[in-house]
mmCIF file with all atom_site columns, C-alpha atoms and ligand atoms in Angstrom:
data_model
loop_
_atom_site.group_PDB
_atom_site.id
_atom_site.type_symbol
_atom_site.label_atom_id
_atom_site.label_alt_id
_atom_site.label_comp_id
_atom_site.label_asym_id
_atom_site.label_entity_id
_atom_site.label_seq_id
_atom_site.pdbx_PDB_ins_code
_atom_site.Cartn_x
_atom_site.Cartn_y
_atom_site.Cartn_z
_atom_site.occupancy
_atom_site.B_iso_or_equiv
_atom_site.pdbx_formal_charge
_atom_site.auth_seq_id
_atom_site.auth_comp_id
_atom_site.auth_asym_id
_atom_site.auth_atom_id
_atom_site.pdbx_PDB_model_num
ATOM   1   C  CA  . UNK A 1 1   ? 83.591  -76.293 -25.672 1.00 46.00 ? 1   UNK A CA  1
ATOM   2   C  CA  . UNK A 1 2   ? 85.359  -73.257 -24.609 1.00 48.00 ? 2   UNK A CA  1
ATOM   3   C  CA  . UNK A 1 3   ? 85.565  -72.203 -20.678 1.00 62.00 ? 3   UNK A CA  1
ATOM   4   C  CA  . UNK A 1 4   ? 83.350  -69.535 -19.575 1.00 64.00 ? 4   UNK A CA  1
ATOM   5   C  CA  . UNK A 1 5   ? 84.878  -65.906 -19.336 1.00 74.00 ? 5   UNK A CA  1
ATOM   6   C  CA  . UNK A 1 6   ? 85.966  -64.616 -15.956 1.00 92.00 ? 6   UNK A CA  1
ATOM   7   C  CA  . UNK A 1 7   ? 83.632  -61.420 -15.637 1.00 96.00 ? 7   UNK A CA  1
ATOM   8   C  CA  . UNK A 1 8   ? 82.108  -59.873 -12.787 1.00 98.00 ? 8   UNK A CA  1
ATOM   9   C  CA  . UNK A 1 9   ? 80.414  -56.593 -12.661 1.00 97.00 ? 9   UNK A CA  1
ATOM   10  C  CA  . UNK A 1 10  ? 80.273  -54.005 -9.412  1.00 97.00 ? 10  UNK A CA  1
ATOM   11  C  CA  . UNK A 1 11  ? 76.684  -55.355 -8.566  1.00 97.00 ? 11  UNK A CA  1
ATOM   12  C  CA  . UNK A 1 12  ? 78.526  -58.602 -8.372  1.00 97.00 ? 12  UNK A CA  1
ATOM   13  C  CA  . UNK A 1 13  ? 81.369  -57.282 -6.094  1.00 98.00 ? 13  UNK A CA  1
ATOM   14  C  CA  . UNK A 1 14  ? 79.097  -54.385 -3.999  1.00 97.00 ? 14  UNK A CA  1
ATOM   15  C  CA  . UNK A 1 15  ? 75.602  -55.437 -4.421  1.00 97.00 ? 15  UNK A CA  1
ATOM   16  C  CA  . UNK A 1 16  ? 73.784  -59.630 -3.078  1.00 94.00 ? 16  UNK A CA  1
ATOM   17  C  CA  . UNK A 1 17  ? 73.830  -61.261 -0.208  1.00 96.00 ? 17  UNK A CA  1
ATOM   18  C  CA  . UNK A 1 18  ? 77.557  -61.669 1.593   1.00 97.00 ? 18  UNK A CA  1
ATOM   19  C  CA  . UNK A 1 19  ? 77.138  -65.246 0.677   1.00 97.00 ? 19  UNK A CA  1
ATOM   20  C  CA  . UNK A 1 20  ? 77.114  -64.653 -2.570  1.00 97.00 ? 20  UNK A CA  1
ATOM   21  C  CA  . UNK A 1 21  ? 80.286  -62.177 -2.646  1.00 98.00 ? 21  UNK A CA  1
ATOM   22  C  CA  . UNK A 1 22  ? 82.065  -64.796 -0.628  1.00 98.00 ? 22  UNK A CA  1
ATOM   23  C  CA  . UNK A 1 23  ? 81.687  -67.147 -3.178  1.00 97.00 ? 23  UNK A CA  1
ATOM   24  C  CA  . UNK A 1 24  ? 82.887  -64.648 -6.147  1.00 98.00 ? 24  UNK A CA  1
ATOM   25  C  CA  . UNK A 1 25  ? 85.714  -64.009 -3.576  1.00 98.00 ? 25  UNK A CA  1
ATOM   26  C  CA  . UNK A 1 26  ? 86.668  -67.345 -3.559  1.00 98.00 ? 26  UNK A CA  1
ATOM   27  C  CA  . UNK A 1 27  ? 85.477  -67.778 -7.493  1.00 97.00 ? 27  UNK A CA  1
ATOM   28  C  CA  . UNK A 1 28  ? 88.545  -65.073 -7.909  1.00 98.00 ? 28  UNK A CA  1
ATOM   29  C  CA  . UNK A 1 29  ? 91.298  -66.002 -5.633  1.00 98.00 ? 29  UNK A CA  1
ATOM   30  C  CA  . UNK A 1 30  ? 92.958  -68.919 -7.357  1.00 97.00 ? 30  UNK A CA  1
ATOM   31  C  CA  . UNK A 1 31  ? 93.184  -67.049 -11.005 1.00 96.00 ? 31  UNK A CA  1
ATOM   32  C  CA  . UNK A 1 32  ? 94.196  -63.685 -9.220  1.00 97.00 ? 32  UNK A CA  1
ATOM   33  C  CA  . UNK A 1 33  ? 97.202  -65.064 -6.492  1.00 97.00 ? 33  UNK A CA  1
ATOM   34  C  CA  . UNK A 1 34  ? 100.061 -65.642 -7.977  1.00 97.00 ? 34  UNK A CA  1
ATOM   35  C  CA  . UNK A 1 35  ? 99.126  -62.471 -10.872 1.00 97.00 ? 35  UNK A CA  1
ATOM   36  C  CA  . UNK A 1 36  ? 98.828  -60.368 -7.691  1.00 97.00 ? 36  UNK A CA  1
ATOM   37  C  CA  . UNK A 1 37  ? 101.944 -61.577 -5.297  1.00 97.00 ? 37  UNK A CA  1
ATOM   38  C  CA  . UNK A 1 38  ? 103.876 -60.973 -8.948  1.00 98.00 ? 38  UNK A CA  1
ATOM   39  C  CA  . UNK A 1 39  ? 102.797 -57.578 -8.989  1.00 97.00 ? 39  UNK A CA  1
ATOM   40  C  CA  . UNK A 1 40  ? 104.982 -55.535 -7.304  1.00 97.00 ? 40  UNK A CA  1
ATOM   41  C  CA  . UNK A 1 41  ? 103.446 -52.268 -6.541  1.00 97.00 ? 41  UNK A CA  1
ATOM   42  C  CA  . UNK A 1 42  ? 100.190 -54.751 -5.389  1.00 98.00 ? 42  UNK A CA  1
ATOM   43  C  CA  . UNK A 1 43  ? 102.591 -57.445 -3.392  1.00 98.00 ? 43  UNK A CA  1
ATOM   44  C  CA  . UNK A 1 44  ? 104.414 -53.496 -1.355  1.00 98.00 ? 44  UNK A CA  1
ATOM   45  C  CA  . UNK A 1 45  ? 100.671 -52.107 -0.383  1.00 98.00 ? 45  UNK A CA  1
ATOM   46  C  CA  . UNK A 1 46  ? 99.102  -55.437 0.915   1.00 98.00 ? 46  UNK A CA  1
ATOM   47  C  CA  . UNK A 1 47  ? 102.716 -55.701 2.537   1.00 98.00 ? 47  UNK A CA  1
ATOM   48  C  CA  . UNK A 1 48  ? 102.156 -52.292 4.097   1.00 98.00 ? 48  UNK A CA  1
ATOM   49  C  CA  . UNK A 1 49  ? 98.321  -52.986 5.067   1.00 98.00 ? 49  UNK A CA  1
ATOM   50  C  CA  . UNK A 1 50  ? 99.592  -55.814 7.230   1.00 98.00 ? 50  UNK A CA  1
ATOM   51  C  CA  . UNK A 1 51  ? 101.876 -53.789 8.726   1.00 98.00 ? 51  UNK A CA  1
ATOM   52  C  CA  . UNK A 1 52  ? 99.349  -51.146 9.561   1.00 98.00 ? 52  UNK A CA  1
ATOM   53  C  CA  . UNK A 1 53  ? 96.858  -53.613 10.656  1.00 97.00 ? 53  UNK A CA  1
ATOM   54  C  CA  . UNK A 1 54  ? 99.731  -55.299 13.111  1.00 97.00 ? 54  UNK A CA  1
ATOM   55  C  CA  . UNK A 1 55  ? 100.241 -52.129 14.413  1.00 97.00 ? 55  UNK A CA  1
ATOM   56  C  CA  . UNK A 1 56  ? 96.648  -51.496 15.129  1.00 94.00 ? 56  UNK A CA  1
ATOM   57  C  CA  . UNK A 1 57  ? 96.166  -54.698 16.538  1.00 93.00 ? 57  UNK A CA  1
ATOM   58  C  CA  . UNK A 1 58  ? 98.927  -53.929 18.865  1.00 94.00 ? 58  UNK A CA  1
ATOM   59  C  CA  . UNK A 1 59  ? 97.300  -50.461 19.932  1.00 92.00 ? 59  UNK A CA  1
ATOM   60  C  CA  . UNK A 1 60  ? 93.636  -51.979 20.089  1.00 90.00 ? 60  UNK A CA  1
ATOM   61  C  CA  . UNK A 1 61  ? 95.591  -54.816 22.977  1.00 88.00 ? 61  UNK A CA  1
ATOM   62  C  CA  . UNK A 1 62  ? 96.580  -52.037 24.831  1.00 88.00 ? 62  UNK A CA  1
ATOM   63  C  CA  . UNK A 1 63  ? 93.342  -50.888 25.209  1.00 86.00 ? 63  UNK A CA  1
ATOM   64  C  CA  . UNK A 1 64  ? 91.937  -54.088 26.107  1.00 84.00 ? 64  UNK A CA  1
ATOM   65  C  CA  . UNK A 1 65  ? 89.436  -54.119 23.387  1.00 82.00 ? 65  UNK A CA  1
ATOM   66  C  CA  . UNK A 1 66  ? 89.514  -57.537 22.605  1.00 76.00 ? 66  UNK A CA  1
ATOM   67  C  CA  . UNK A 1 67  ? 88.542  -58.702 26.155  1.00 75.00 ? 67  UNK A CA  1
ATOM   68  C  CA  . UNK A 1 68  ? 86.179  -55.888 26.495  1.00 77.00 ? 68  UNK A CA  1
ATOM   69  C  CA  . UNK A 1 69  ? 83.842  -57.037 23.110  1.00 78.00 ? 69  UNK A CA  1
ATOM   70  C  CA  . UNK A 1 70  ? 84.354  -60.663 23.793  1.00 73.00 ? 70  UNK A CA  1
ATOM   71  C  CA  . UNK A 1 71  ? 82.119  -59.937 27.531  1.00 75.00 ? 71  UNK A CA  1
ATOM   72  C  CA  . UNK A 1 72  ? 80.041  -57.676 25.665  1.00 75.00 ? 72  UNK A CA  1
ATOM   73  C  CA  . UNK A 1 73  ? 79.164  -59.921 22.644  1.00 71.00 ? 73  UNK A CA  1
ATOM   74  C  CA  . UNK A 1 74  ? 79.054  -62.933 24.796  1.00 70.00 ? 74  UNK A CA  1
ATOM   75  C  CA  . UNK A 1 75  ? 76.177  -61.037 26.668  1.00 72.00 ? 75  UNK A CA  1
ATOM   76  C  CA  . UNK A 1 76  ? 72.602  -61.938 24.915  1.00 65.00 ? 76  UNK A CA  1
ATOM   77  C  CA  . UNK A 1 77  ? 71.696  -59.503 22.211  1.00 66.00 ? 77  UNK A CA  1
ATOM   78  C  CA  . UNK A 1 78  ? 75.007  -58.120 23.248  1.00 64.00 ? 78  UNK A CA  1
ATOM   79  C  CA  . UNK A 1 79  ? 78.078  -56.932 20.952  1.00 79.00 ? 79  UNK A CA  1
ATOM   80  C  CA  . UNK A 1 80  ? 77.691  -55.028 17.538  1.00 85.00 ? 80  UNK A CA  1
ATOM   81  C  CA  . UNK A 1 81  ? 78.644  -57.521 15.346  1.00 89.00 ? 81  UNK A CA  1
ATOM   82  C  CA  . UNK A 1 82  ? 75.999  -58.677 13.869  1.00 88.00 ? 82  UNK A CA  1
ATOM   83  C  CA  . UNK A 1 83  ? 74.514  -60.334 10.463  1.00 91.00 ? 83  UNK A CA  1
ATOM   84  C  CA  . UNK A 1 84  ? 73.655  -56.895 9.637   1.00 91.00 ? 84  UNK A CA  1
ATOM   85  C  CA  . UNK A 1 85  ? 77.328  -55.683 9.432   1.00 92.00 ? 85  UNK A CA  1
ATOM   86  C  CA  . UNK A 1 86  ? 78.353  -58.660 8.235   1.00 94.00 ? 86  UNK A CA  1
ATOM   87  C  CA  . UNK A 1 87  ? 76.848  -56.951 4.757   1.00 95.00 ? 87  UNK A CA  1
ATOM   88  C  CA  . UNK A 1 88  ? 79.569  -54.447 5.171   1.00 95.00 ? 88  UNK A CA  1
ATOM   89  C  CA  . UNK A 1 89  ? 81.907  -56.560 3.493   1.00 97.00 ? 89  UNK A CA  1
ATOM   90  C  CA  . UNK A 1 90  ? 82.996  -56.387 -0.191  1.00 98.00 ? 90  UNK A CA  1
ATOM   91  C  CA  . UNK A 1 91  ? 84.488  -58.738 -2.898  1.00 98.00 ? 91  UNK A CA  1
ATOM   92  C  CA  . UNK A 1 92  ? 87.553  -56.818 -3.094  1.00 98.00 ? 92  UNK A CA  1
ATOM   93  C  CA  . UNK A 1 93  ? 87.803  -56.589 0.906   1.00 98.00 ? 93  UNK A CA  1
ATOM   94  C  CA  . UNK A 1 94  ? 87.274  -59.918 1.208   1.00 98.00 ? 94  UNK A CA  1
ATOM   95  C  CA  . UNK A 1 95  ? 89.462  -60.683 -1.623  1.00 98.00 ? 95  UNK A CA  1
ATOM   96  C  CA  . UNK A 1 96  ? 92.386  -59.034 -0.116  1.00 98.00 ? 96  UNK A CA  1
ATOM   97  C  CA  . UNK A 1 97  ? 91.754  -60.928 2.989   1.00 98.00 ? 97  UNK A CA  1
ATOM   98  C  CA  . UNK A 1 98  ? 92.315  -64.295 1.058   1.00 98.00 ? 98  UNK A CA  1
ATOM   99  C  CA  . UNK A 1 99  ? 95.155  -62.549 -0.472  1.00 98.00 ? 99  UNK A CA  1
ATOM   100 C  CA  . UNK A 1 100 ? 96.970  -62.369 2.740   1.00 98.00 ? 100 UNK A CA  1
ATOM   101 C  CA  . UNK A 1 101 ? 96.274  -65.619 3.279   1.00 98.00 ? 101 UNK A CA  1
ATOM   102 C  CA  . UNK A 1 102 ? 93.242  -65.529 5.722   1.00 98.00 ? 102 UNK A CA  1
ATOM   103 C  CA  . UNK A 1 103 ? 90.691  -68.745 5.309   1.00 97.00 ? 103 UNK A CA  1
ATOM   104 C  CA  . UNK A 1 104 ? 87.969  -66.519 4.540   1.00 98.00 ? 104 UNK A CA  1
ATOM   105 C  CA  . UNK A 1 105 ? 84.420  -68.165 5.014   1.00 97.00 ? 105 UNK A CA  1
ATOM   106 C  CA  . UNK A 1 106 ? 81.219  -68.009 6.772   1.00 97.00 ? 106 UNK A CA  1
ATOM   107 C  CA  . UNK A 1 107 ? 81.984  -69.126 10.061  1.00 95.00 ? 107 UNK A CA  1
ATOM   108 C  CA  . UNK A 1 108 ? 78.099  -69.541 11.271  1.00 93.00 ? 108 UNK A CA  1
ATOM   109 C  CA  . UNK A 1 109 ? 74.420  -68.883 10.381  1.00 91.00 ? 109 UNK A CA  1
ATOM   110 C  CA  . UNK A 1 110 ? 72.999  -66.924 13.220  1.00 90.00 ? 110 UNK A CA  1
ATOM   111 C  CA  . UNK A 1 111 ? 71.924  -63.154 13.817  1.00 88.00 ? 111 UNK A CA  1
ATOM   112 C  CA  . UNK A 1 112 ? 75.927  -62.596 14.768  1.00 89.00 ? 112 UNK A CA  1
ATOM   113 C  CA  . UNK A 1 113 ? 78.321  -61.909 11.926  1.00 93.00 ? 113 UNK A CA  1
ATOM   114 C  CA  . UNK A 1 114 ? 79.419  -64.706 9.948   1.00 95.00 ? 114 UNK A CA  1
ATOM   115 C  CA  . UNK A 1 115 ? 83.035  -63.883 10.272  1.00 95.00 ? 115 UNK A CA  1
ATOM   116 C  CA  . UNK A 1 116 ? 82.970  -63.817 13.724  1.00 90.00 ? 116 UNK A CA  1
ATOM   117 C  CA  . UNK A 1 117 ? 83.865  -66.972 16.239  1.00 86.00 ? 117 UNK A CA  1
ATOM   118 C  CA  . UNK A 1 118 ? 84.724  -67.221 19.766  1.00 82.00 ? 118 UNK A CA  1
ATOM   119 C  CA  . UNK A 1 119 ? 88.406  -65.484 19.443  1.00 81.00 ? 119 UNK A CA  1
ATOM   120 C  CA  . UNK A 1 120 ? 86.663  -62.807 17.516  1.00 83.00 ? 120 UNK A CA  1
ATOM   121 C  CA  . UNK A 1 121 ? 87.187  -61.284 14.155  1.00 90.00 ? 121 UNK A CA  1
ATOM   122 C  CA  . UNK A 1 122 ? 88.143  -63.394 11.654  1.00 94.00 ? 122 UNK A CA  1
ATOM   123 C  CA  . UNK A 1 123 ? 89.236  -61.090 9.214   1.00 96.00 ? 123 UNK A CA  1
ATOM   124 C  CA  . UNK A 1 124 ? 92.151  -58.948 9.131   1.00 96.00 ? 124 UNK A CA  1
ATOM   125 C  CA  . UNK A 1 125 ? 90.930  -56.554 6.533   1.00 97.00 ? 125 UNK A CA  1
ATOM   126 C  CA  . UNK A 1 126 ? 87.450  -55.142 8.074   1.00 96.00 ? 126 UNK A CA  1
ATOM   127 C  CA  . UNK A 1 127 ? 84.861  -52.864 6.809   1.00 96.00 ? 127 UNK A CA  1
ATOM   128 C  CA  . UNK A 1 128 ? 85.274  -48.720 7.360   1.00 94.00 ? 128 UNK A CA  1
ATOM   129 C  CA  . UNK A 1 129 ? 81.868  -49.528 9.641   1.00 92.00 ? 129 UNK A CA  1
ATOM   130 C  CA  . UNK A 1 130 ? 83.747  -52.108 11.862  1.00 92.00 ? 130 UNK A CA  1
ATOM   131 C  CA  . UNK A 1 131 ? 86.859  -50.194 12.131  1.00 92.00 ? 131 UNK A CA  1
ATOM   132 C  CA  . UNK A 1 132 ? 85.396  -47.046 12.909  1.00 89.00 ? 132 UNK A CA  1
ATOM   133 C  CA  . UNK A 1 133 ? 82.995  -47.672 15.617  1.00 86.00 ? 133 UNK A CA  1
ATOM   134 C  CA  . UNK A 1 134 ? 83.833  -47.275 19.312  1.00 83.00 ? 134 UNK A CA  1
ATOM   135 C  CA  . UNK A 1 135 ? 80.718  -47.320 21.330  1.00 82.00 ? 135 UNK A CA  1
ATOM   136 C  CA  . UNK A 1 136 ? 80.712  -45.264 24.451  1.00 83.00 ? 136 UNK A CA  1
ATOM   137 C  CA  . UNK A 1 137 ? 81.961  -48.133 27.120  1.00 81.00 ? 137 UNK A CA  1
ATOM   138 C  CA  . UNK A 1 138 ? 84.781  -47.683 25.188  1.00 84.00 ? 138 UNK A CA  1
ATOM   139 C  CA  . UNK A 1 139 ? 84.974  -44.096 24.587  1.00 85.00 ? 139 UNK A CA  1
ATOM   140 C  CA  . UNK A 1 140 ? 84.819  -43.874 27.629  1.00 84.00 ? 140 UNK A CA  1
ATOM   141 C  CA  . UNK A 1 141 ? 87.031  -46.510 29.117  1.00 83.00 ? 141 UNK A CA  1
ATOM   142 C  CA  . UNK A 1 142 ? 89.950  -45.389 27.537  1.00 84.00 ? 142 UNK A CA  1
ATOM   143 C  CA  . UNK A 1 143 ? 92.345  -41.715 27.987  1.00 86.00 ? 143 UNK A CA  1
ATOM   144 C  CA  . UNK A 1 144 ? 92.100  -39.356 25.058  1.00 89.00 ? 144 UNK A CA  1
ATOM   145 C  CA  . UNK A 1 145 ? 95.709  -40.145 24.192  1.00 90.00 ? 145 UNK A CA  1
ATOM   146 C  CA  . UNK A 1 146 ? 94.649  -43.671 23.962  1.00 89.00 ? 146 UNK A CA  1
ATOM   147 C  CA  . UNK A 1 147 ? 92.195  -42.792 21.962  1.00 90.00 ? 147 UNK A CA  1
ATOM   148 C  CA  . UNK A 1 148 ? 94.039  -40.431 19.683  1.00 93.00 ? 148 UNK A CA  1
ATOM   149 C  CA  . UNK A 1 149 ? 96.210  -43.369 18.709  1.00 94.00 ? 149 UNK A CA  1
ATOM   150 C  CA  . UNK A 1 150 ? 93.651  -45.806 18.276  1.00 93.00 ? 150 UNK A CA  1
ATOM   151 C  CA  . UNK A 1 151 ? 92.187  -43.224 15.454  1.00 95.00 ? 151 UNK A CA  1
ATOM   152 C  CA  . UNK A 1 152 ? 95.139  -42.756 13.632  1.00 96.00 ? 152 UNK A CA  1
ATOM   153 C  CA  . UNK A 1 153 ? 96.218  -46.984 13.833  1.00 97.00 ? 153 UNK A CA  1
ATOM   154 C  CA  . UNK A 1 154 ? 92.391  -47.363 12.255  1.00 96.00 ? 154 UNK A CA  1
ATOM   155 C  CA  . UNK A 1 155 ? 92.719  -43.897 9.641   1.00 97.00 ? 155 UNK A CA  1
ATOM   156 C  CA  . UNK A 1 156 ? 95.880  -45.049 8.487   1.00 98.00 ? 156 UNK A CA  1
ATOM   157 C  CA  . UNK A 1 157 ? 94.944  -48.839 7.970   1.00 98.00 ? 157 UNK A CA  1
ATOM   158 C  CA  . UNK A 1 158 ? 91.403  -47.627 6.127   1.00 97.00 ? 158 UNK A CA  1
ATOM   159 C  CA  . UNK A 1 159 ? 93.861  -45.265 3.878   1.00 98.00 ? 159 UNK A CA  1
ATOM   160 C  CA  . UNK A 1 160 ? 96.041  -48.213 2.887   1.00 98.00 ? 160 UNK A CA  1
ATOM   161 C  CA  . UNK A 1 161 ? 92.602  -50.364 2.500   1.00 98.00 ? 161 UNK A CA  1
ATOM   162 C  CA  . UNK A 1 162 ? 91.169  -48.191 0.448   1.00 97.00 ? 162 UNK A CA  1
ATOM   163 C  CA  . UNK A 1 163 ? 94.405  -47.283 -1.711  1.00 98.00 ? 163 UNK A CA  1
ATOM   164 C  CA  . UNK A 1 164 ? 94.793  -51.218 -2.245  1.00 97.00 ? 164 UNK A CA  1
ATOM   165 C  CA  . UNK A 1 165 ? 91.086  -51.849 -3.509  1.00 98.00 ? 165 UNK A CA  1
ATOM   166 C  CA  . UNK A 1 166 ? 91.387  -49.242 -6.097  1.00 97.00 ? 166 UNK A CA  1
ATOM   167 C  CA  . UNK A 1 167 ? 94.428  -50.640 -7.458  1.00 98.00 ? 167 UNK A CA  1
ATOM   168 C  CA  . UNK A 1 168 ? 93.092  -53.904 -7.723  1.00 98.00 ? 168 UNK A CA  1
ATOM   169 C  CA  . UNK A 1 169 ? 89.747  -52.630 -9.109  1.00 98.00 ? 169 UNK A CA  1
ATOM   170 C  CA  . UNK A 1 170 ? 92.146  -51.497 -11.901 1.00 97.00 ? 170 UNK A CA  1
ATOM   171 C  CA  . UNK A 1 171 ? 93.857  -54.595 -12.237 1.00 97.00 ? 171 UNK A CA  1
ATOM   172 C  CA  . UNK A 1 172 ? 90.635  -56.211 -12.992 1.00 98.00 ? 172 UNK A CA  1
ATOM   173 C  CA  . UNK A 1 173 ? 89.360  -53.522 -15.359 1.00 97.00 ? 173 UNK A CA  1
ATOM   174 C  CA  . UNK A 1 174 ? 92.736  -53.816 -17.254 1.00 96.00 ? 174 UNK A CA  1
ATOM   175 C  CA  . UNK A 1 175 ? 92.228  -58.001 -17.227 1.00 96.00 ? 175 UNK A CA  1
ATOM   176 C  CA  . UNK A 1 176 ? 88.849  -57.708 -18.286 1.00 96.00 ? 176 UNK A CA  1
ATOM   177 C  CA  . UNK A 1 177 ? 87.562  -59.585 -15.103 1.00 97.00 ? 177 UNK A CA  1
ATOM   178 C  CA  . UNK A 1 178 ? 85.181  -56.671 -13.982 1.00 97.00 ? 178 UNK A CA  1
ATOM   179 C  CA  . UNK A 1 179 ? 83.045  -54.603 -16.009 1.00 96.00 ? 179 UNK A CA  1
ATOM   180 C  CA  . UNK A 1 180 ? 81.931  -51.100 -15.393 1.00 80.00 ? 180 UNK A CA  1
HETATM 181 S  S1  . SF4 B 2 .   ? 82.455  -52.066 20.475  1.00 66.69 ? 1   SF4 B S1  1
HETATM 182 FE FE1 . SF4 B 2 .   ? 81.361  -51.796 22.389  1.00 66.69 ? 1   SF4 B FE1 1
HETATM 183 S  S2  . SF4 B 2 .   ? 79.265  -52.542 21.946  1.00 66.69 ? 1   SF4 B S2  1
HETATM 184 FE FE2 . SF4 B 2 .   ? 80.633  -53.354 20.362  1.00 66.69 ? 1   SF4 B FE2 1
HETATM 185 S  S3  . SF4 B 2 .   ? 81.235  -55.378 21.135  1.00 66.69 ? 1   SF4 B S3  1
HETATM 186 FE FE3 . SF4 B 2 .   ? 82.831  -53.899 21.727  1.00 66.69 ? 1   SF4 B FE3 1
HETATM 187 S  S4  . SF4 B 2 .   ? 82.280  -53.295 23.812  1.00 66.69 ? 1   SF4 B S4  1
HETATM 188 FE FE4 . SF4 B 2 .   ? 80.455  -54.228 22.868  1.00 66.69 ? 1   SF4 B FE4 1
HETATM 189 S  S1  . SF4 B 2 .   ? 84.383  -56.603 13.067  1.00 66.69 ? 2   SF4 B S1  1
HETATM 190 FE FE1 . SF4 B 2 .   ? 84.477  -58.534 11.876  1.00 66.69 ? 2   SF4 B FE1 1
HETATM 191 S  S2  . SF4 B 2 .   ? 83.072  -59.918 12.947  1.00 66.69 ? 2   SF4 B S2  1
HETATM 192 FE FE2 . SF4 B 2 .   ? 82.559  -57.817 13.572  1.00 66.69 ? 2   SF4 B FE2 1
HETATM 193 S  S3  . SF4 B 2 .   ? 80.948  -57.128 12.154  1.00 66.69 ? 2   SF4 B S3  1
HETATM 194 FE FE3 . SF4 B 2 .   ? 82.919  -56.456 11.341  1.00 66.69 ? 2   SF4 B FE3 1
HETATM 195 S  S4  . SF4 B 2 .   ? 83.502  -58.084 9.918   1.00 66.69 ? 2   SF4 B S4  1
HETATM 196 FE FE4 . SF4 B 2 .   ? 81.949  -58.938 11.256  1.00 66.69 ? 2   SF4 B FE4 1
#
């Protein structure tokens, strides 16, 4: 008996529940590592999207906003990350996640995110939604040069995201792993 074909189409990777692109996530991971770290124009950009997401890590520190959402989400009903956003995430953002070597998986099963625990964030490759979203405590917490960095850590990062995810979308076309 022969093994069933590894095909997915974009309902599979954009559309369900985010327990049920976690699991093609993790369905994908082990035949697409080592294909992936071998490619070198994939293995430079994911390099690069760490880099960027270091960097905004570093300016997002500086701005406190780490201590800042922990008080705020520790507060009840408090904090904006919740099951609803968790739906934010896609395969291939999730994917690229495990291909950077982050244990990606549902961390709980409450009205809060899945991917988020006590330290926060679990993942280092976030939805547009996540990234972009300052609320006005912190708009307003922080000076405009601050600020202006924080948006260009975040627009560069999302540029790289976004640049990576298409390439592996046609890495998978080319395999014949997604349809459509
Ligand atoms: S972004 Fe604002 S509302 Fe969201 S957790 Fe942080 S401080 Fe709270
Ligand atoms: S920032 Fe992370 S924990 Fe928060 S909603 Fe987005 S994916 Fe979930």
């Amino acid at each position: 008996m022969g093994t069933q074909p590894l095909l997915f189409s974009l309902q599979d990777f954009y559309g369900g529940s985010i327990r049920a692109r976690l699991a093609v996530a993790h369905i994908l991971y082990p035949h697409l590592a080592r294909e992936l770290a071998a490619n070198e124009a994939f293995a430079r950009m994911l390099a690069q999207a760490v880099i960027f997401q270091k960097e905004l890590a570093r300016i997002m520190a500086a701005l406190d906003l780490g201590a800042l959402c922990a008080v705020c989400g520790g507060r009840a009903g408090g904090g904006c990350c919740s099951s609803f956003m968790a739906g934010e995430n896609d395969v291939p953002q999730l994917l690229l996640n495990l291909l950077a070597g982050v244990p990606v998986a549902a961390l709980r099963e409450d009205d809060e995110c899945c991917f988020l625990d006590e330290t926060g964030c679990l993942l280092l490759f976030k939805p547009m939604f996540c990234l972009n979203y300052n609320c006005r405590q912190i708009r307003q917490g922080a000076a405009p040069a601050r600020m202006r960095r924080l948006e260009q850590g975040v627009g560069r990062l999302l540029q790289q995201q976004y640049a990576l995810e298409q390439l592996l979308l046609v890495v998978l076309r080319q395999r014949g792993t997604l349809a459509g």
